[in-house]
Amino acid sequence: MPGLLLGDEIPNFEADTTIGRIKFHDFLGNSWGILFSHPRDFTPVCTTELARAAKISNEFKKRGVKMIALSIDSVADHNSWSKDVMAVSKKADTDLPFPIIADDKRELSVQLGMLDPDEKDKDGMPLTARCVFVIGPDKKLKLSILYPATTGRNFDELLRVIDSLQLTAQKKVATPVDWKPGDKVMVIPSLSDAEAASLFPNGVTTEEVPSGKKYLRYTQI
Ligand code: BEZ
């Protein structure tokens, strides 16, 4: 079955985009990357998503994350749609700050498992779902989210998960429910108490639970 699993290497595909033809690994370089797909150009939800993505593109840049979108229309359509997007983003005089892949033959969408079988175009062909891939500097898939065409994504949540992915790639911690940067994090279960004590100089606190098991360990980093 086509598609990508966590830990898989993202294929080094070639594609036409609004910044010319790219080889994906070269585009990424040594950076983190986020690839997000859209059902179609000139559609309402997609336009609000791209406008929001454009508005907060500096937040992705600050985190060293290269952004790239994908939709199943041509480069010419993408260029024209980008002007609408930037107008909706209230920055009509600037270019869309990230490229859009033109997957008009749907080859990449099939290869990456991005199609939504419930949403069809006027010819009965499936549209792309709202797929998000976050890729690490090692070109491996760190996170994937798949929304149907009818539900727009939350780009604040994407920044939040990137913060968690980047933190947990560096430190032996995990982020609990609704975590945001600055909140306490959890010590991962594979660390012994002695290892945790030496790794986390700010100390480790353990929440008591009825089982008496000491697995809810928090630290501040
Ligand atoms: C939209 O982006 O608005 C959209 C696209 C396909 C199906 C439903 C909504």
Tab-separated table of N, CA, C and O and ligand atoms in Angstrom, residues 38-40 42-49 81 116 119-120 127-128 130 148-151, ligand 1:
chain	number	residue	atom	x	y	z
A	38	HIS	N	-2.968	19.901	-0.394
A	38	HIS	CA	-4.278	20.561	-0.504
A	38	HIS	C	-5.099	19.887	-1.587
A	38	HIS	O	-4.554	19.465	-2.604
A	39	PRO	N	-6.427	19.838	-1.398
A	39	PRO	CA	-7.265	19.188	-2.402
A	39	PRO	C	-7.195	19.841	-3.784
A	39	PRO	O	-7.206	19.146	-4.798
A	40	ARG	N	-7.133	21.175	-3.835
A	40	ARG	CA	-7.272	21.806	-5.139
A	40	ARG	C	-6.967	23.301	-5.007
A	40	ARG	O	-7.198	23.893	-3.949
A	42	PHE	N	-7.727	27.274	-5.733
A	42	PHE	CA	-8.941	28.106	-5.805
A	42	PHE	C	-10.125	27.462	-5.075
A	42	PHE	O	-11.253	27.484	-5.559
A	43	THR	N	-9.836	26.834	-3.932
A	43	THR	CA	-10.922	26.297	-3.103
A	43	THR	C	-10.883	27.042	-1.763
A	43	THR	O	-9.812	27.481	-1.321
A	44	PRO	N	-12.033	27.182	-1.112
A	44	PRO	CA	-12.087	28.127	0.016
A	44	PRO	C	-11.241	27.737	1.224
A	44	PRO	O	-10.480	28.562	1.735
A	45	VAL	N	-11.390	26.501	1.700
A	45	VAL	CA	-10.661	26.122	2.922
A	45	VAL	C	-9.153	26.168	2.665
A	45	VAL	O	-8.373	26.692	3.469
A	46	CYS	N	-8.745	25.628	1.516
A	46	CYS	CA	-7.309	25.620	1.175
A	46	CYS	C	-6.747	27.030	1.150
A	46	CYS	O	-5.612	27.268	1.582
A	47	THR	N	-7.534	27.957	0.661
A	47	THR	CA	-7.046	29.334	0.553
A	47	THR	C	-6.824	29.924	1.948
A	47	THR	O	-5.811	30.582	2.198
A	48	THR	N	-7.755	29.632	2.879
A	48	THR	CA	-7.554	30.141	4.247
A	48	THR	C	-6.328	29.489	4.887
A	48	THR	O	-5.578	30.130	5.616
A	49	GLU	N	-6.115	28.213	4.602
A	49	GLU	CA	-4.948	27.520	5.187
A	49	GLU	C	-3.644	28.110	4.659
A	49	GLU	O	-2.715	28.377	5.426
A	81	TRP	N	-3.222	31.371	-8.177
A	81	TRP	CA	-3.889	31.178	-6.870
A	81	TRP	C	-3.092	31.861	-5.757
A	81	TRP	O	-3.668	32.445	-4.829
A	116	ASP	N	-7.754	11.454	-1.057
A	116	ASP	CA	-8.948	11.279	-0.225
A	116	ASP	C	-10.018	10.617	-1.089
A	116	ASP	O	-10.588	11.265	-1.971
A	119	GLU	N	-13.506	12.444	-1.679
A	119	GLU	CA	-13.656	13.742	-2.351
A	119	GLU	C	-13.211	13.599	-3.798
A	119	GLU	O	-12.069	13.267	-4.076
A	120	LYS	N	-14.143	13.868	-4.718
A	120	LYS	CA	-13.827	13.669	-6.143
A	120	LYS	C	-14.002	14.981	-6.899
A	120	LYS	O	-14.832	15.811	-6.521
A	127	LEU	N	-9.543	13.719	-4.990
A	127	LEU	CA	-8.729	14.895	-4.668
A	127	LEU	C	-7.725	14.524	-3.582
A	127	LEU	O	-7.866	13.495	-2.914
A	128	THR	N	-6.754	15.409	-3.411
A	128	THR	CA	-5.767	15.185	-2.345
A	128	THR	C	-6.404	15.524	-1.003
A	128	THR	O	-7.156	16.482	-0.891
A	130	ARG	N	-5.891	16.598	3.153
A	130	ARG	CA	-5.016	17.567	3.826
A	130	ARG	C	-4.004	16.787	4.653
A	130	ARG	O	-4.240	16.463	5.810
A	148	PRO	N	-9.457	15.041	6.312
A	148	PRO	CA	-10.233	15.041	5.072
A	148	PRO	C	-10.325	16.456	4.503
A	148	PRO	O	-10.068	17.436	5.209
A	149	ALA	N	-10.706	16.521	3.232
A	149	ALA	CA	-10.756	17.819	2.545
A	149	ALA	C	-11.669	18.814	3.241
A	149	ALA	O	-11.448	20.024	3.183
A	150	THR	N	-12.687	18.317	3.913
A	150	THR	CA	-13.699	19.209	4.497
A	150	THR	C	-13.291	19.812	5.845
A	150	THR	O	-14.054	20.597	6.406
A	151	THR	N	-12.142	19.429	6.386
A	151	THR	CA	-11.701	19.958	7.685
A	151	THR	C	-10.356	20.655	7.550
A	151	THR	O	-9.340	20.013	7.263
B	1	BEZ	C1	-11.858	23.544	0.241
B	1	BEZ	O1	-10.653	23.738	0.245
B	1	BEZ	O2	-12.635	24.443	0.566
B	1	BEZ	C2	-12.427	22.201	-0.126
B	1	BEZ	C3	-11.820	21.433	-1.096
B	1	BEZ	C4	-12.384	20.200	-1.426
B	1	BEZ	C5	-13.512	19.763	-0.770
B	1	BEZ	C6	-14.084	20.527	0.217
B	1	BEZ	C7	-13.541	21.761	0.548
